[in-house]
Coordinates of N, CA, C and O in Angstrom, one line a residue:
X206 N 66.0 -16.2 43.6 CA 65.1 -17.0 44.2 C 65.0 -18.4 43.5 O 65.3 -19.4 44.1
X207 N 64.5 -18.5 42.1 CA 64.4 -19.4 41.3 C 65.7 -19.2 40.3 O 65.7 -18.5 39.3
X208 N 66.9 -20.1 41.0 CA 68.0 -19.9 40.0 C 67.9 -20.9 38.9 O 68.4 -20.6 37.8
X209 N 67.3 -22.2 39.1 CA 66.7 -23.0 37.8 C 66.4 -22.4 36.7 O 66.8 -22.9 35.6
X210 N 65.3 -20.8 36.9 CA 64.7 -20.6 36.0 C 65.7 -19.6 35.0 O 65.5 -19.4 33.8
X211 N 66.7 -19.0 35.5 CA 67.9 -18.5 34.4 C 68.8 -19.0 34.5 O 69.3 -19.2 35.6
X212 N 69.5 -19.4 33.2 CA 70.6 -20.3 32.4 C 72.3 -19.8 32.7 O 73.4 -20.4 32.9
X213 N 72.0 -18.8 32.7 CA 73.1 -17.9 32.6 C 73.5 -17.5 34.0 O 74.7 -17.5 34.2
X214 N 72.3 -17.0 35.5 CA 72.4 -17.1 36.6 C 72.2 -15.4 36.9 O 72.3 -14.9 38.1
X215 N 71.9 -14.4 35.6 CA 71.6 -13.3 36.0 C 70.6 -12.9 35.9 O 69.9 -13.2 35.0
X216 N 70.2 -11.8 36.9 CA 68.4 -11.3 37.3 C 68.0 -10.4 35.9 O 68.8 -9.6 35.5
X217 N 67.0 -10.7 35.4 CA 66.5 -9.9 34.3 C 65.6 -8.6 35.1 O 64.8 -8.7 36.1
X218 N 65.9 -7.4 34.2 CA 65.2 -6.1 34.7 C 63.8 -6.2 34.1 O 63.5 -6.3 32.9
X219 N 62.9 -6.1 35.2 CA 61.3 -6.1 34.6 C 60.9 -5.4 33.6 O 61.7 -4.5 33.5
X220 N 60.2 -5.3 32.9 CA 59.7 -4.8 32.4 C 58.5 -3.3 33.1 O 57.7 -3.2 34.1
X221 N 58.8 -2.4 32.2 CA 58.2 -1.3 32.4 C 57.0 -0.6 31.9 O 57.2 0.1 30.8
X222 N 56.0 -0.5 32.2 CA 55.0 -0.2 31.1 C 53.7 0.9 31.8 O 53.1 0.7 32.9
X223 N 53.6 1.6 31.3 CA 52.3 2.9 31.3 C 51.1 2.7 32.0 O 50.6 3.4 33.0
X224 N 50.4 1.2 31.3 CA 49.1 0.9 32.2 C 48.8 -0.6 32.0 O 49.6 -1.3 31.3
X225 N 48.2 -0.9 32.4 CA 47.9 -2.5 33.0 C 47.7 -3.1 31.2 O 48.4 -3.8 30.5
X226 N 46.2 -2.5 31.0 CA 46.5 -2.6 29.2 C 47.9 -2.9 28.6 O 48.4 -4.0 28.3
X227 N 48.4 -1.6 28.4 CA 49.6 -1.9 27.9 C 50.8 -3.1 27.9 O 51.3 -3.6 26.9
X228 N 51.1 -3.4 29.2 CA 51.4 -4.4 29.6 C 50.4 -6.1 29.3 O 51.2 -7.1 29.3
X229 N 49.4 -6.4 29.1 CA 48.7 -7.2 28.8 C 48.9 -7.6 27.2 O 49.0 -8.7 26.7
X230 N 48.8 -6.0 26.8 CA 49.1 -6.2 25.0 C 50.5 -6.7 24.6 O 50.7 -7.5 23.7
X231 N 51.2 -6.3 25.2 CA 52.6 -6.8 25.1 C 53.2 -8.2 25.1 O 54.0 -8.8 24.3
X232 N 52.5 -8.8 26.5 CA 52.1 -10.2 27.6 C 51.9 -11.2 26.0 O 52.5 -12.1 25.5
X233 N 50.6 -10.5 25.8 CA 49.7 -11.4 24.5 C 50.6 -11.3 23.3 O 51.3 -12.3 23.0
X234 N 50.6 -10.2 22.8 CA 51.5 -10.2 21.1 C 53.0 -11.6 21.5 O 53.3 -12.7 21.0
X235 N 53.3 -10.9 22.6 CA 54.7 -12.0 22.3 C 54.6 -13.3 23.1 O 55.5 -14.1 22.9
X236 N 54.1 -13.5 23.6 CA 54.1 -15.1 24.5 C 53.0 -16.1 24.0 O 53.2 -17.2 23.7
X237 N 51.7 -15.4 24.0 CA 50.4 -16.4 24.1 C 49.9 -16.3 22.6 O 49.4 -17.2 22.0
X238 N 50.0 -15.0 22.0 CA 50.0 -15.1 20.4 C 50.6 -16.3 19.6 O 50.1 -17.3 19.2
X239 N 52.2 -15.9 19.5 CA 52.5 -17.3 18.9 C 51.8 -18.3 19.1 O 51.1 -18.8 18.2
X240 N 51.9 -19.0 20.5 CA 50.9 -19.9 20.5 C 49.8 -20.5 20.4 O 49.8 -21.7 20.6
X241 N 48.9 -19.9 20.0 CA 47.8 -19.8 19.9 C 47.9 -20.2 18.1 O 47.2 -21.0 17.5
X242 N 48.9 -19.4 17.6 CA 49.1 -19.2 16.3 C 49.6 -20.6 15.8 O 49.2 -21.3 14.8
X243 N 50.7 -20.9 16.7 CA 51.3 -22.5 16.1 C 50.3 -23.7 16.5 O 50.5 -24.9 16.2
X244 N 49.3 -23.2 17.1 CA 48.6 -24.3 17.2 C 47.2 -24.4 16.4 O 46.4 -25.3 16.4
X245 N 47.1 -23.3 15.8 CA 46.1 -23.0 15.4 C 44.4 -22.6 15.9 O 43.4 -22.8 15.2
X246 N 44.6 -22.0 17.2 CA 43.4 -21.8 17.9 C 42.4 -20.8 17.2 O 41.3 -20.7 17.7
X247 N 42.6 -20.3 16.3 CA 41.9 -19.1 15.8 C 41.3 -19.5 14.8 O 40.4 -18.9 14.4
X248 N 41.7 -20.6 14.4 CA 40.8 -21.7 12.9 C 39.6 -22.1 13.7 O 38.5 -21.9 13.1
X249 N 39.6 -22.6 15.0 CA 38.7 -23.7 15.4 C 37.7 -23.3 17.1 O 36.8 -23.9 17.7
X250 N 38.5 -21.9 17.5 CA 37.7 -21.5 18.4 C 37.7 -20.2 18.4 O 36.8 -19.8 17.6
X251 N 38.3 -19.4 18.8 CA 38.2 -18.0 19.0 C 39.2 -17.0 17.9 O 40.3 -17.4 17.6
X252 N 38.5 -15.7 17.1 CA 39.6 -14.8 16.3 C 40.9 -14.3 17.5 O 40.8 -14.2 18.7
X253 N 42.1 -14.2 16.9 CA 42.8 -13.2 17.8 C 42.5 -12.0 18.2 O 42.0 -11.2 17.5
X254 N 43.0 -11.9 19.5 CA 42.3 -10.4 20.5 C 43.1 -9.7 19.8 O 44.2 -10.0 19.4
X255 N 42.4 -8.4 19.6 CA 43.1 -7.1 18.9 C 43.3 -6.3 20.0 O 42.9 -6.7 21.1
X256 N 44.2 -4.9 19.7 CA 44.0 -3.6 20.4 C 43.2 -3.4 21.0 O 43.5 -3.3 22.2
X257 N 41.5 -3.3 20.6 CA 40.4 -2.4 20.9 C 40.3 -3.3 22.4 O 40.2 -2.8 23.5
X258 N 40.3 -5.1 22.2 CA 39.8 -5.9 23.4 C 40.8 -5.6 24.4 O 40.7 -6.4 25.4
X259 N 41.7 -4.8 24.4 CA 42.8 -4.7 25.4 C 42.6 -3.2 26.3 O 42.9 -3.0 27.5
X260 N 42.0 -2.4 25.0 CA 41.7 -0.9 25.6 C 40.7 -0.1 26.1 O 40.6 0.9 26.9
X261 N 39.6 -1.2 25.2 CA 38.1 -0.5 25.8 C 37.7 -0.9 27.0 O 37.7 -2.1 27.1
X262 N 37.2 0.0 28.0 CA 36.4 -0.9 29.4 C 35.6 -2.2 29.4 O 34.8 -2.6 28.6
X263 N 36.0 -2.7 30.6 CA 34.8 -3.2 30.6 C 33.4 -3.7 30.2 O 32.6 -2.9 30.5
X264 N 32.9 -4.6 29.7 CA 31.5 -4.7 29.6 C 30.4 -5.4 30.4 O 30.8 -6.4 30.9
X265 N 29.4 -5.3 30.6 CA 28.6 -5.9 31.4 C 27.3 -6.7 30.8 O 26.4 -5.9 30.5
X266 N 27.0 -7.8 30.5 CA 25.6 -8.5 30.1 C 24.4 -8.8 30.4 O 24.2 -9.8 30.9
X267 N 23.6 -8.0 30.2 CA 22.1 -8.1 31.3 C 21.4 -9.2 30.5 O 20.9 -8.8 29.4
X268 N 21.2 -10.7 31.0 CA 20.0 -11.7 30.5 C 19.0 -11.8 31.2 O 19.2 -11.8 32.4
X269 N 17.7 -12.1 30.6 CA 16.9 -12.8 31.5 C 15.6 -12.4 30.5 O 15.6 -11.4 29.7
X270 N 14.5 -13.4 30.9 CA 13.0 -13.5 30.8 C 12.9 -11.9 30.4 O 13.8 -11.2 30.6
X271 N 11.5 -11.6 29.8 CA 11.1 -10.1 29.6 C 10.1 -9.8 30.4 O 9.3 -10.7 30.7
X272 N 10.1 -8.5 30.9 CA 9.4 -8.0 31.7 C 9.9 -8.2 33.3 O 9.2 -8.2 34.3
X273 N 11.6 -8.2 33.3 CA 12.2 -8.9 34.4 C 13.0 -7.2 34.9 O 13.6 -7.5 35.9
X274 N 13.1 -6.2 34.5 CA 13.4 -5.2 34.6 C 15.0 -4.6 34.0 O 15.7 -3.8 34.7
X275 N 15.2 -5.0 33.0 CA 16.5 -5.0 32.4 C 17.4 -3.6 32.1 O 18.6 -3.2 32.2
X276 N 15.8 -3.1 31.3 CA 16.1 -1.9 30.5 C 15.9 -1.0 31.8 O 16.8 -0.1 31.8
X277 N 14.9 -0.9 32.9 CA 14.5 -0.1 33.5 C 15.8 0.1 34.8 O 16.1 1.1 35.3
X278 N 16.3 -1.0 35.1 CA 18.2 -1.3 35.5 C 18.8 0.0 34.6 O 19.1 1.1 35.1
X279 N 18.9 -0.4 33.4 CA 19.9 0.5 32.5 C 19.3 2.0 32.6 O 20.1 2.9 32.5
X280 N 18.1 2.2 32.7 CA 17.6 3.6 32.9 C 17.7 4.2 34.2 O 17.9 5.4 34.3
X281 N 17.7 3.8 34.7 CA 18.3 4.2 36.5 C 19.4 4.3 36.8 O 19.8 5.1 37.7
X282 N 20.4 3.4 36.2 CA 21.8 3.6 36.1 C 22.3 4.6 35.0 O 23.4 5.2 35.0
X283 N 21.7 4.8 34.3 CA 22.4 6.5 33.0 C 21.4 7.5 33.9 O 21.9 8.6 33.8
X284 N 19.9 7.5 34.7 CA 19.8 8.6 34.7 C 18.9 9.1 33.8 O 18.3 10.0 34.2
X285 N 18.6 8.7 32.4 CA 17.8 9.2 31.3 C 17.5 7.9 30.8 O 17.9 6.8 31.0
X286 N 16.6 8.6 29.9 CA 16.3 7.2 28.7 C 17.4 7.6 27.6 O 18.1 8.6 27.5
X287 N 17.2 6.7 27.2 CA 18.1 5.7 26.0 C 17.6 5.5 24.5 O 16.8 4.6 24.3
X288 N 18.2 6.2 23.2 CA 17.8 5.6 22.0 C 17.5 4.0 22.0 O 18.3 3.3 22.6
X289 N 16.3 3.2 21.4 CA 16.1 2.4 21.3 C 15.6 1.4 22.4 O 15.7 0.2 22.4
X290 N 15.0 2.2 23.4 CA 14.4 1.9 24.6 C 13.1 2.0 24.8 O 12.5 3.1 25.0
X291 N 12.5 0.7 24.9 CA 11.0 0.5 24.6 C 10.7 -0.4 26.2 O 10.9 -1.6 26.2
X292 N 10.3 0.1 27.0 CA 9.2 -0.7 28.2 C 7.9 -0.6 27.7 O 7.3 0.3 27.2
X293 N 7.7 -2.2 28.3 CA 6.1 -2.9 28.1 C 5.8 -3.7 29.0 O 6.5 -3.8 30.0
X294 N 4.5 -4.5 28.9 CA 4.3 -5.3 29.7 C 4.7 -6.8 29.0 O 4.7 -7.8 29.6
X295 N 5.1 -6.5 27.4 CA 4.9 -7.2 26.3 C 6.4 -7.4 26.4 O 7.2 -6.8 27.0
X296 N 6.5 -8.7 25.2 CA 8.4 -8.5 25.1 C 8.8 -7.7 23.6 O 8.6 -7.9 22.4
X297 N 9.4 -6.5 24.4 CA 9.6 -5.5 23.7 C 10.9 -5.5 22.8 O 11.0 -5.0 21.6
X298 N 11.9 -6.2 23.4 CA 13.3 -6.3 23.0 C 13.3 -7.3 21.9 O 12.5 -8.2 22.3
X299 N 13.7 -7.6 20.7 CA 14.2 -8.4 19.8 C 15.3 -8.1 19.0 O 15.5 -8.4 17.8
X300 N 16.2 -7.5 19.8 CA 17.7 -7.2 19.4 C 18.5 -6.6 21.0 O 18.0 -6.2 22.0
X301 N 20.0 -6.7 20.7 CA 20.5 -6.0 21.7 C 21.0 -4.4 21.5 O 20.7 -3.8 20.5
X302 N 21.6 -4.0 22.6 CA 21.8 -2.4 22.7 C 22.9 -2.4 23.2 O 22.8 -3.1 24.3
X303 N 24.1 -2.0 22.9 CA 25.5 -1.7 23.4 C 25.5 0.0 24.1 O 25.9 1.1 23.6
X304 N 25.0 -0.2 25.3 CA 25.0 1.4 26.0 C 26.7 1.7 26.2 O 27.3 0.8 26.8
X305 N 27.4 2.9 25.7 CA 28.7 3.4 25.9 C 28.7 5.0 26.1 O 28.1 6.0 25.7
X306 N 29.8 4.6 27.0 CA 29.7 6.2 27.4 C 30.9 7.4 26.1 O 32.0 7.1 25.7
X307 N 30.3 8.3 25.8 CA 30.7 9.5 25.1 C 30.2 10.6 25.2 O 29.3 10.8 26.0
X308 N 31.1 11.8 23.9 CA 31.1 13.1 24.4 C 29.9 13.7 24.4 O 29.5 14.5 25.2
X309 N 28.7 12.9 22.7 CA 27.8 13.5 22.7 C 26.7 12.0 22.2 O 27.0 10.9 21.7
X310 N 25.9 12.3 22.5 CA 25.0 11.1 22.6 C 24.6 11.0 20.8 O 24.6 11.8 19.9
X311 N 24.3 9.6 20.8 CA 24.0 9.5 19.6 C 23.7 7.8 19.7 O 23.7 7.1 20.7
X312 N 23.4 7.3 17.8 CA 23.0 6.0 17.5 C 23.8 5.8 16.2 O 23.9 6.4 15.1
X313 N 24.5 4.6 16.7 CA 25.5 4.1 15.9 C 25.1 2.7 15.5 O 25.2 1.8 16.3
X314 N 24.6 2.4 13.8 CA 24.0 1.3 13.8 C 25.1 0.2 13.7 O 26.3 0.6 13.5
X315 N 24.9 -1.4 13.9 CA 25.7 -2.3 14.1 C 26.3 -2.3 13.4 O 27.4 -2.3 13.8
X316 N 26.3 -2.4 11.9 CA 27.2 -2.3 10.5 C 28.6 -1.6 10.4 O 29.6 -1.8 9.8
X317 N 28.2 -0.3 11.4 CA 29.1 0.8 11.3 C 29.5 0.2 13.0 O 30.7 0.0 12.8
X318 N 29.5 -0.1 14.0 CA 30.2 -0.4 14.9 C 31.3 -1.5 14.7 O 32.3 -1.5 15.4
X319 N 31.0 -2.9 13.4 CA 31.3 -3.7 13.9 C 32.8 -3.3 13.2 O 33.8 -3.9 13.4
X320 N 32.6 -2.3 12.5 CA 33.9 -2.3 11.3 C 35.1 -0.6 12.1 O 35.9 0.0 11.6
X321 N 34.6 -0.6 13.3 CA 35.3 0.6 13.7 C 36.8 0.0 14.5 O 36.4 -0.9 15.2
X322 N 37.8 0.1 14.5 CA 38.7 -0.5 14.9 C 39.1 -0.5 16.3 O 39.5 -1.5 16.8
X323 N 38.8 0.8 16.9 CA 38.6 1.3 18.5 C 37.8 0.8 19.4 O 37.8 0.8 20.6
X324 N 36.9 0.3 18.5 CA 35.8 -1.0 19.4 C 36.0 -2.1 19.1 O 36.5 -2.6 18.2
X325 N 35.3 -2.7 20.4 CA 35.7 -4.3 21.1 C 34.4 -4.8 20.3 O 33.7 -5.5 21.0
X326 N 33.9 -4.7 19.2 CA 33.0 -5.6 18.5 C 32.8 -6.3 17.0 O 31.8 -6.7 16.3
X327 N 34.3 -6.0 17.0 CA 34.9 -6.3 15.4 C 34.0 -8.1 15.1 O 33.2 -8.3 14.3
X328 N 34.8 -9.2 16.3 CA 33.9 -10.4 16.1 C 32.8 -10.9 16.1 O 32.6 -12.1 16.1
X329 N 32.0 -9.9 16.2 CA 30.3 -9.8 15.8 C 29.8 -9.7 14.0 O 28.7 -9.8 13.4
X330 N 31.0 -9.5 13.4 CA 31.1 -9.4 12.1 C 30.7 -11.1 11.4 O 30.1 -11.4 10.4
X331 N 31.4 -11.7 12.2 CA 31.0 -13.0 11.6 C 30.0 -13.7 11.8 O 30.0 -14.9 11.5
X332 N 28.6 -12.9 12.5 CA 27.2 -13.3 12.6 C 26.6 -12.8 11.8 O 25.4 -12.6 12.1
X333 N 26.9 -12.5 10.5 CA 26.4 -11.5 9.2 C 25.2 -10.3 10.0 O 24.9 -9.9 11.1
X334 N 24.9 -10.2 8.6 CA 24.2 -8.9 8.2 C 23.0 -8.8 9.0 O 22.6 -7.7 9.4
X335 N 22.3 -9.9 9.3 CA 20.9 -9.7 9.3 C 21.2 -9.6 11.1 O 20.3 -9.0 11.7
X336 N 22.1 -10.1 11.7 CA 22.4 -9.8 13.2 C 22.6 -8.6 13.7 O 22.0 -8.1 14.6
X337 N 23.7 -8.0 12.5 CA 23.8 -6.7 12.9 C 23.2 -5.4 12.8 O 23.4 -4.3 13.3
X338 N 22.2 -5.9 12.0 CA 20.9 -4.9 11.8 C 19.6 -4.5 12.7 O 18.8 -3.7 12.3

């Protein structure tokens, strides 16, 4: 179709890969990495994307005013309450909550999430200590 775009004039075989991830991580490490690298984008805007940002789902951001029904969203959507889940009429929230789904429920403080390698929250590390707490 586009014979301009090979030198030589022969069709290259696609590439093959497991899941959309996979292919993405691959996409990045060799084409948009270097670049990013020779130009130095990681000094002056963003760290480079790891594994975890390639593997873990999805996330979603609930903002707004308090008393706007946020948390009571997130309790209707799990079905139960929530470690660290306070409704008021007052503003109750003065930190955030990373709701994830697993095998058994629990509370994992920010210190210890930001340093887990499997999670997409490694660059919260550079908001120090008093953020992550």
């Amino acid at each position: 179709m586009f014979s301009w775009a090979n030198k030589d004039g022969k069709k290259k075989d696609p590439e093959l890969f497991q899941t959309v991830s996979d292919g993405l991580k691959r996409l990045y490490r060799t084409k948009l990495f270097p670049l990013e690298d020779t130009y130095r984008f990681h000094d002056f805007h963003s760290p480079a994307l790891e594994d975890a940002d390639f593997d873990n789902k999805p996330m979603v951001l609930l903002v707004g005013q308090y008393s706007t029904g946020k948390t009571t969203f997130i309790r209707h959507l799990m079905e139960q309450d929530f470690p660290g889940m306070r409704i008021g009429p007052e503003p109750t929230t003065d930190s955030f909550i990373a709701v994830m789904h697993g095998e058994q429920e629990g509370l994992i403080p920010g210190n210890a999430l930001v340093v887990d390698p499997k999670k997409p929250f490694r660059k919260l590390n550079a908001f120090g200590n008093a953020f992550l707490n």
